[in-house]
PDB file of C-alpha atoms in Angstrom:
ATOM      1  CA  ASN A   1     -29.467  25.889   4.325  1.00 59.00           C
ATOM      2  CA  ALA A   2     -26.908  24.340   6.654  1.00 71.00           C
ATOM      3  CA  GLY A   3     -23.330  24.387   5.451  1.00 92.00           C
ATOM      4  CA  VAL A   4     -20.186  26.444   5.034  1.00 95.00           C
ATOM      5  CA  THR A   5     -20.612  30.011   3.779  1.00 95.00           C
ATOM      6  CA  GLN A   6     -17.750  31.990   2.276  1.00 96.00           C
ATOM      7  CA  THR A   7     -17.706  35.680   1.464  1.00 96.00           C
ATOM      8  CA  PRO A   8     -16.950  37.302  -0.880  1.00 96.00           C
ATOM      9  CA  LYS A   9     -17.316  34.972  -3.874  1.00 95.00           C
ATOM     10  CA  PHE A  10     -15.084  37.106  -6.100  1.00 96.00           C
ATOM     11  CA  GLN A  11     -12.485  39.771  -5.349  1.00 96.00           C
ATOM     12  CA  VAL A  12      -9.883  41.723  -7.277  1.00 97.00           C
ATOM     13  CA  LEU A  13      -7.081  43.364  -5.301  1.00 97.00           C
ATOM     14  CA  LYS A  14      -4.147  45.516  -6.219  1.00 97.00           C
ATOM     15  CA  THR A  15      -0.699  44.418  -5.104  1.00 98.00           C
ATOM     16  CA  GLY A  16      -0.111  45.546  -1.539  1.00 97.00           C
ATOM     17  CA  GLN A  17      -3.765  45.843  -0.563  1.00 97.00           C
ATOM     18  CA  SER A  18      -5.148  43.887   2.351  1.00 97.00           C
ATOM     19  CA  MET A  19      -8.369  41.970   2.749  1.00 97.00           C
ATOM     20  CA  THR A  20     -10.091  39.372   4.899  1.00 98.00           C
ATOM     21  CA  LEU A  21     -11.887  36.318   3.577  1.00 98.00           C
ATOM     22  CA  GLN A  22     -14.777  35.264   5.769  1.00 97.00           C
ATOM     23  CA  CYS A  23     -15.962  31.743   6.511  1.00 98.00           C
ATOM     24  CA  ALA A  24     -18.851  30.660   8.710  1.00 97.00           C
ATOM     25  CA  GLN A  25     -20.401  27.269   9.378  1.00 96.00           C
ATOM     26  CA  ASP A  26     -23.677  26.506  11.105  1.00 95.00           C
ATOM     27  CA  MET A  27     -23.174  22.780  11.668  1.00 93.00           C
ATOM     28  CA  ASN A  28     -21.530  23.099  15.088  1.00 93.00           C
ATOM     29  CA  HIS A  29     -18.314  21.690  13.626  1.00 93.00           C
ATOM     30  CA  ASN A  30     -15.195  21.737  15.763  1.00 92.00           C
ATOM     31  CA  SER A  31     -12.393  22.101  13.246  1.00 93.00           C
ATOM     32  CA  MET A  32     -12.078  24.498  10.325  1.00 95.00           C
ATOM     33  CA  TYR A  33      -9.598  24.807   7.450  1.00 96.00           C
ATOM     34  CA  TRP A  34      -8.436  27.167   4.739  1.00 97.00           C
ATOM     35  CA  TYR A  35      -7.148  25.749   1.442  1.00 97.00           C
ATOM     36  CA  ARG A  36      -6.026  27.318  -1.782  1.00 97.00           C
ATOM     37  CA  GLN A  37      -6.493  25.650  -5.154  1.00 96.00           C
ATOM     38  CA  ASP A  38      -4.187  26.374  -8.065  1.00 93.00           C
ATOM     39  CA  PRO A  39      -4.089  24.711 -11.506  1.00 86.00           C
ATOM     40  CA  GLY A  40      -1.840  21.655 -11.491  1.00 81.00           C
ATOM     41  CA  MET A  41      -1.131  22.019  -7.749  1.00 82.00           C
ATOM     42  CA  GLY A  42      -4.263  20.589  -6.227  1.00 85.00           C
ATOM     43  CA  LEU A  43      -5.532  21.881  -2.904  1.00 93.00           C
ATOM     44  CA  ARG A  44      -2.946  22.998  -0.391  1.00 94.00           C
ATOM     45  CA  LEU A  45      -3.636  23.697   3.269  1.00 94.00           C
ATOM     46  CA  ILE A  46      -2.913  27.245   4.412  1.00 97.00           C
ATOM     47  CA  TYR A  47      -4.052  27.214   8.051  1.00 97.00           C
ATOM     48  CA  TYR A  48      -6.366  25.191  10.186  1.00 95.00           C
ATOM     49  CA  SER A  49      -8.103  25.404  13.547  1.00 95.00           C
ATOM     50  CA  ALA A  50      -8.560  22.079  15.303  1.00 91.00           C
ATOM     51  CA  SER A  51     -10.897  23.641  17.841  1.00 91.00           C
ATOM     52  CA  GLU A  52     -12.115  27.037  18.990  1.00 91.00           C
ATOM     53  CA  GLY A  53      -9.196  29.049  20.310  1.00 90.00           C
ATOM     54  CA  THR A  54      -6.436  27.206  18.422  1.00 94.00           C
ATOM     55  CA  THR A  55      -4.846  27.751  15.023  1.00 96.00           C
ATOM     56  CA  ASP A  56      -1.951  26.045  13.262  1.00 95.00           C
ATOM     57  CA  LYS A  57       0.020  26.465  10.068  1.00 95.00           C
ATOM     58  CA  GLY A  58      -0.486  24.212   7.101  1.00 93.00           C
ATOM     59  CA  GLU A  59       1.706  23.686   4.034  1.00 91.00           C
ATOM     60  CA  VAL A  60       1.661  27.240   2.641  1.00 96.00           C
ATOM     61  CA  PRO A  61       1.047  29.771   5.467  1.00 97.00           C
ATOM     62  CA  ASN A  62       3.402  32.546   4.348  1.00 97.00           C
ATOM     63  CA  GLY A  63       1.604  35.813   3.596  1.00 97.00           C
ATOM     64  CA  TYR A  64      -1.550  34.840   5.492  1.00 98.00           C
ATOM     65  CA  ASN A  65      -2.984  35.147   8.967  1.00 97.00           C
ATOM     66  CA  VAL A  66      -6.087  33.594  10.467  1.00 98.00           C
ATOM     67  CA  SER A  67      -8.513  34.187  13.292  1.00 97.00           C
ATOM     68  CA  ARG A  68     -10.892  31.680  14.833  1.00 96.00           C
ATOM     69  CA  LEU A  69     -13.345  34.275  16.056  1.00 88.00           C
ATOM     70  CA  ASN A  70     -15.700  31.759  17.665  1.00 95.00           C
ATOM     71  CA  LYS A  71     -16.804  28.224  16.955  1.00 95.00           C
ATOM     72  CA  ARG A  72     -18.690  29.280  13.819  1.00 96.00           C
ATOM     73  CA  GLU A  73     -16.257  31.657  12.143  1.00 97.00           C
ATOM     74  CA  PHE A  74     -12.728  31.299  10.769  1.00 98.00           C
ATOM     75  CA  SER A  75     -11.294  34.196   8.776  1.00 98.00           C
ATOM     76  CA  LEU A  76      -8.247  34.387   6.512  1.00 98.00           C
ATOM     77  CA  ARG A  77      -6.382  37.671   6.157  1.00 98.00           C
ATOM     78  CA  LEU A  78      -3.969  38.799   3.468  1.00 97.00           C
ATOM     79  CA  GLU A  79      -2.008  41.718   4.916  1.00 93.00           C
ATOM     80  CA  SER A  80      -0.208  42.754   1.723  1.00 97.00           C
ATOM     81  CA  ALA A  81      -1.530  40.913  -1.303  1.00 97.00           C
ATOM     82  CA  ALA A  82       0.873  39.637  -3.964  1.00 97.00           C
ATOM     83  CA  PRO A  83       0.139  38.316  -7.485  1.00 97.00           C
ATOM     84  CA  SER A  84       1.279  34.861  -6.280  1.00 97.00           C
ATOM     85  CA  GLN A  85      -1.773  34.825  -4.018  1.00 97.00           C
ATOM     86  CA  THR A  86      -4.112  34.811  -7.004  1.00 97.00           C
ATOM     87  CA  SER A  87      -6.041  31.607  -6.420  1.00 97.00           C
ATOM     88  CA  VAL A  88      -9.330  30.056  -5.433  1.00 97.00           C
ATOM     89  CA  TYR A  89      -9.681  29.857  -1.659  1.00 98.00           C
ATOM     90  CA  PHE A  90     -11.820  27.222   0.016  1.00 97.00           C
ATOM     91  CA  CYS A  91     -12.925  26.970   3.595  1.00 97.00           C
ATOM     92  CA  ALA A  92     -13.860  23.584   5.045  1.00 95.00           C
ATOM     93  CA  SER A  93     -15.085  22.277   8.386  1.00 95.00           C
ATOM     94  CA  ARG A  94     -15.443  18.973  10.168  1.00 91.00           C
ATOM     95  CA  LEU A  95     -17.357  17.853  13.248  1.00 86.00           C
ATOM     96  CA  THR A  96     -15.118  15.202  14.750  1.00 77.00           C
ATOM     97  CA  GLY A  97     -11.960  13.313  13.914  1.00 70.00           C
ATOM     98  CA  ALA A  98     -13.838  10.510  12.213  1.00 73.00           C
ATOM     99  CA  ASP A  99     -15.823  12.790   9.945  1.00 81.00           C
ATOM    100  CA  GLY A 100     -14.937  14.056   6.504  1.00 84.00           C
ATOM    101  CA  TYR A 101     -14.861  17.628   5.283  1.00 89.00           C
ATOM    102  CA  THR A 102     -17.698  19.910   4.278  1.00 92.00           C
ATOM    103  CA  PHE A 103     -16.514  22.619   1.878  1.00 94.00           C
ATOM    104  CA  GLY A 104     -17.700  26.102   1.088  1.00 95.00           C
ATOM    105  CA  SER A 105     -18.207  27.237  -2.506  1.00 93.00           C
ATOM    106  CA  GLY A 106     -14.953  29.196  -2.654  1.00 95.00           C
ATOM    107  CA  THR A 107     -13.619  32.718  -3.118  1.00 96.00           C
ATOM    108  CA  ARG A 108     -11.942  33.567  -6.413  1.00 96.00           C
ATOM    109  CA  LEU A 109      -9.216  36.098  -5.687  1.00 97.00           C
ATOM    110  CA  THR A 110      -7.197  37.930  -8.324  1.00 97.00           C
ATOM    111  CA  VAL A 111      -4.268  40.131  -7.346  1.00 97.00           C
ATOM    112  CA  VAL A 112      -3.110  42.527 -10.074  1.00 97.00           C
TER     113      VAL A 112
ATOM    114  CA  LYS B   1       5.754  12.880   3.651  1.00 82.00           C
ATOM    115  CA  GLN B   2       2.413  11.727   2.319  1.00 86.00           C
ATOM    116  CA  GLU B   3       1.964  12.072  -1.428  1.00 92.00           C
ATOM    117  CA  VAL B   4      -1.305  11.400  -3.200  1.00 95.00           C
ATOM    118  CA  THR B   5      -1.440  10.599  -6.914  1.00 95.00           C
ATOM    119  CA  GLN B   6      -4.449  10.254  -9.187  1.00 96.00           C
ATOM    120  CA  ILE B   7      -4.112   8.586 -12.552  1.00 92.00           C
ATOM    121  CA  PRO B   8      -5.298   9.266 -15.178  1.00 91.00           C
ATOM    122  CA  ALA B   9      -5.421  13.056 -15.041  1.00 93.00           C
ATOM    123  CA  ALA B  10      -8.238  13.053 -17.584  1.00 96.00           C
ATOM    124  CA  LEU B  11     -10.670  10.444 -18.885  1.00 95.00           C
ATOM    125  CA  SER B  12     -13.326  10.517 -21.571  1.00 97.00           C
ATOM    126  CA  VAL B  13     -15.867   7.680 -21.847  1.00 96.00           C
ATOM    127  CA  PRO B  14     -19.173   7.042 -23.639  1.00 97.00           C
ATOM    128  CA  GLU B  15     -22.355   7.126 -21.614  1.00 97.00           C
ATOM    129  CA  GLY B  16     -23.275   3.851 -19.917  1.00 97.00           C
ATOM    130  CA  GLU B  17     -19.758   2.619 -19.287  1.00 96.00           C
ATOM    131  CA  ASN B  18     -18.620   1.398 -15.892  1.00 97.00           C
ATOM    132  CA  LEU B  19     -15.387   3.097 -14.922  1.00 95.00           C
ATOM    133  CA  VAL B  20     -12.713   3.106 -12.247  1.00 96.00           C
ATOM    134  CA  LEU B  21     -10.772   6.092 -10.946  1.00 97.00           C
ATOM    135  CA  ASN B  22      -7.550   5.478  -9.073  1.00 97.00           C
ATOM    136  CA  CYS B  23      -5.936   7.123  -6.061  1.00 97.00           C
ATOM    137  CA  SER B  24      -2.512   6.108  -4.727  1.00 97.00           C
ATOM    138  CA  PHE B  25      -0.847   7.261  -1.519  1.00 97.00           C
ATOM    139  CA  THR B  26       2.699   6.716  -0.281  1.00 95.00           C
ATOM    140  CA  ASP B  27       2.162   6.392   3.472  1.00 92.00           C
ATOM    141  CA  SER B  28      -0.184   3.587   4.520  1.00 90.00           C
ATOM    142  CA  ALA B  29      -0.642   4.968   8.049  1.00 91.00           C
ATOM    143  CA  ILE B  30      -3.864   6.723   7.183  1.00 93.00           C
ATOM    144  CA  TYR B  31      -6.848   7.607   9.359  1.00 91.00           C
ATOM    145  CA  ASN B  32      -9.379   7.852   6.562  1.00 93.00           C
ATOM    146  CA  LEU B  33      -9.778   8.743   2.889  1.00 95.00           C
ATOM    147  CA  GLN B  34     -12.423  10.919   1.248  1.00 95.00           C
ATOM    148  CA  TRP B  35     -13.578  11.171  -2.357  1.00 97.00           C
ATOM    149  CA  PHE B  36     -14.937  14.457  -3.679  1.00 96.00           C
ATOM    150  CA  ARG B  37     -16.536  15.745  -6.829  1.00 97.00           C
ATOM    151  CA  GLN B  38     -15.828  19.240  -8.148  1.00 96.00           C
ATOM    152  CA  ASP B  39     -17.794  20.838 -10.953  1.00 94.00           C
ATOM    153  CA  PRO B  40     -16.125  23.634 -12.956  1.00 89.00           C
ATOM    154  CA  GLY B  41     -15.994  26.860 -10.971  1.00 85.00           C
ATOM    155  CA  LYS B  42     -17.641  25.256  -7.970  1.00 88.00           C
ATOM    156  CA  GLY B  43     -16.710  23.945  -4.549  1.00 90.00           C
ATOM    157  CA  LEU B  44     -16.084  20.356  -3.533  1.00 93.00           C
ATOM    158  CA  THR B  45     -18.919  17.958  -2.820  1.00 93.00           C
ATOM    159  CA  SER B  46     -18.182  14.983  -0.598  1.00 93.00           C
ATOM    160  CA  LEU B  47     -19.026  11.648  -2.201  1.00 96.00           C
ATOM    161  CA  LEU B  48     -17.706   8.946   0.097  1.00 96.00           C
ATOM    162  CA  LEU B  49     -15.622   8.695   3.253  1.00 94.00           C
ATOM    163  CA  ILE B  50     -13.777   5.481   4.088  1.00 95.00           C
ATOM    164  CA  GLN B  51     -12.305   4.921   7.532  1.00 93.00           C
ATOM    165  CA  SER B  52      -8.998   3.057   7.745  1.00 93.00           C
ATOM    166  CA  SER B  53     -10.750   0.016   9.230  1.00 93.00           C
ATOM    167  CA  GLN B  54     -13.171  -0.254   6.284  1.00 94.00           C
ATOM    168  CA  ARG B  55     -12.647  -1.924   2.928  1.00 95.00           C
ATOM    169  CA  GLU B  56     -15.340  -0.117   0.961  1.00 95.00           C
ATOM    170  CA  GLN B  57     -18.234   2.321   1.000  1.00 95.00           C
ATOM    171  CA  THR B  58     -21.181   2.566  -1.374  1.00 96.00           C
ATOM    172  CA  SER B  59     -23.549   5.341  -2.304  1.00 95.00           C
ATOM    173  CA  GLY B  60     -25.932   4.782  -5.196  1.00 96.00           C
ATOM    174  CA  ARG B  61     -23.898   4.107  -8.351  1.00 97.00           C
ATOM    175  CA  LEU B  62     -20.641   4.889  -6.558  1.00 97.00           C
ATOM    176  CA  ASN B  63     -18.421   2.419  -4.757  1.00 97.00           C
ATOM    177  CA  ALA B  64     -15.096   3.297  -3.168  1.00 97.00           C
ATOM    178  CA  SER B  65     -12.611   0.703  -1.995  1.00 97.00           C
ATOM    179  CA  LEU B  66      -9.553   1.029   0.189  1.00 97.00           C
ATOM    180  CA  ASP B  67      -6.440  -1.139   0.354  1.00 96.00           C
ATOM    181  CA  LYS B  68      -4.180   0.425   2.957  1.00 94.00           C
ATOM    182  CA  SER B  69      -1.365  -2.067   2.622  1.00 92.00           C
ATOM    183  CA  SER B  70      -0.924  -1.344  -1.066  1.00 95.00           C
ATOM    184  CA  GLY B  71      -1.618   2.387  -0.712  1.00 96.00           C
ATOM    185  CA  ARG B  72      -4.564   2.425  -3.079  1.00 97.00           C
ATOM    186  CA  SER B  73      -8.173   3.469  -3.297  1.00 98.00           C
ATOM    187  CA  THR B  74     -10.500   3.153  -6.262  1.00 97.00           C
ATOM    188  CA  LEU B  75     -13.757   4.909  -7.050  1.00 97.00           C
ATOM    189  CA  TYR B  76     -16.059   2.792  -9.179  1.00 97.00           C
ATOM    190  CA  ILE B  77     -18.840   4.548 -11.094  1.00 97.00           C
ATOM    191  CA  ALA B  78     -21.495   2.264 -12.544  1.00 97.00           C
ATOM    192  CA  ALA B  79     -23.476   3.071 -15.683  1.00 97.00           C
ATOM    193  CA  SER B  80     -21.891   6.490 -16.185  1.00 97.00           C
ATOM    194  CA  GLN B  81     -24.063   9.455 -17.228  1.00 97.00           C
ATOM    195  CA  PRO B  82     -23.210  12.857 -18.756  1.00 97.00           C
ATOM    196  CA  GLY B  83     -24.121  14.390 -15.394  1.00 97.00           C
ATOM    197  CA  ASP B  84     -21.170  12.534 -13.867  1.00 97.00           C
ATOM    198  CA  SER B  85     -18.799  14.784 -15.823  1.00 97.00           C
ATOM    199  CA  ALA B  86     -16.654  16.587 -13.258  1.00 97.00           C
ATOM    200  CA  THR B  87     -13.258  16.440 -11.583  1.00 97.00           C
ATOM    201  CA  TYR B  88     -12.924  13.745  -8.931  1.00 98.00           C
ATOM    202  CA  LEU B  89     -10.505  14.303  -6.072  1.00 97.00           C
ATOM    203  CA  CYS B  90      -9.288  11.994  -3.355  1.00 97.00           C
ATOM    204  CA  ALA B  91      -7.910  13.239  -0.042  1.00 95.00           C
ATOM    205  CA  VAL B  92      -6.009  11.243   2.550  1.00 95.00           C
ATOM    206  CA  ARG B  93      -5.761  12.010   6.228  1.00 91.00           C
ATOM    207  CA  ARG B  94      -2.690  10.596   7.957  1.00 88.00           C
ATOM    208  CA  GLU B  95      -2.916   9.073  11.426  1.00 88.00           C
ATOM    209  CA  GLY B  96      -2.171  11.534  14.201  1.00 85.00           C
ATOM    210  CA  THR B  97      -2.892  14.624  12.110  1.00 83.00           C
ATOM    211  CA  TYR B  98      -5.865  16.853  11.387  1.00 80.00           C
ATOM    212  CA  LYS B  99      -4.854  17.530   7.830  1.00 83.00           C
ATOM    213  CA  TYR B 100      -5.890  16.009   4.538  1.00 90.00           C
ATOM    214  CA  ILE B 101      -3.525  15.756   1.584  1.00 92.00           C
ATOM    215  CA  PHE B 102      -5.257  16.043  -1.764  1.00 94.00           C
ATOM    216  CA  GLY B 103      -4.508  14.466  -5.105  1.00 94.00           C
ATOM    217  CA  THR B 104      -4.649  16.675  -8.191  1.00 91.00           C
ATOM    218  CA  GLY B 105      -7.773  14.957  -9.470  1.00 95.00           C
ATOM    219  CA  THR B 106      -9.118  13.067 -12.469  1.00 97.00           C
ATOM    220  CA  ARG B 107     -11.144  15.137 -14.921  1.00 96.00           C
ATOM    221  CA  LEU B 108     -13.961  12.923 -16.206  1.00 97.00           C
ATOM    222  CA  LYS B 109     -16.043  13.583 -19.274  1.00 97.00           C
ATOM    223  CA  VAL B 110     -18.973  11.283 -20.064  1.00 97.00           C
ATOM    224  CA  LEU B 111     -20.129  11.627 -23.651  1.00 97.00           C
ATOM    225  CA  ALA B 112     -23.822  11.380 -24.520  1.00 94.00           C
TER     226      ALA B 112
END
């Protein structure tokens, strides 16, 4: 099925460990986004990629890095996980400026 | 800085009622606005997208309106059903940016 695929769906990390969250879309969308969702905080933008080859910081980029590997894939890396990074992470994509978002189903990350 | 507010935070109604969810934003220079539905533990599903030049959009029992000058959007749900129970989020994209700012949502429960 066409859409945005995120892996893994669940992950538990120890403080200080690193990991990469994967996101891929098969809709030929140009821009891709990483959000985190926390209770009472809503969704906050971490990083985004307006087009292949570009990335920019969002509201809460500290502690994260991203890679736009190609047009389909946009990964989010935690180099040294902290308990404050416990959250649900969503990837989204969009075709053009006039279009809305399509979201993935999320990755639930717990850092202990 | 764009701020998006959704009131009420939670709403419980009997089945069959028509209801209105509200979304307010502080900066009227928006490009478009998107309404989403989120079921517990799931990702976001796009419901309606309204461009800044439009006044409303309709999909089935859902109707979303936009009043840029007053900084408001409403999502109208006709003849509510228990299956409509979910959290409803609005997201606003400011002119000249790629980013959406999300409200914290209205948690709707429709009682059978």
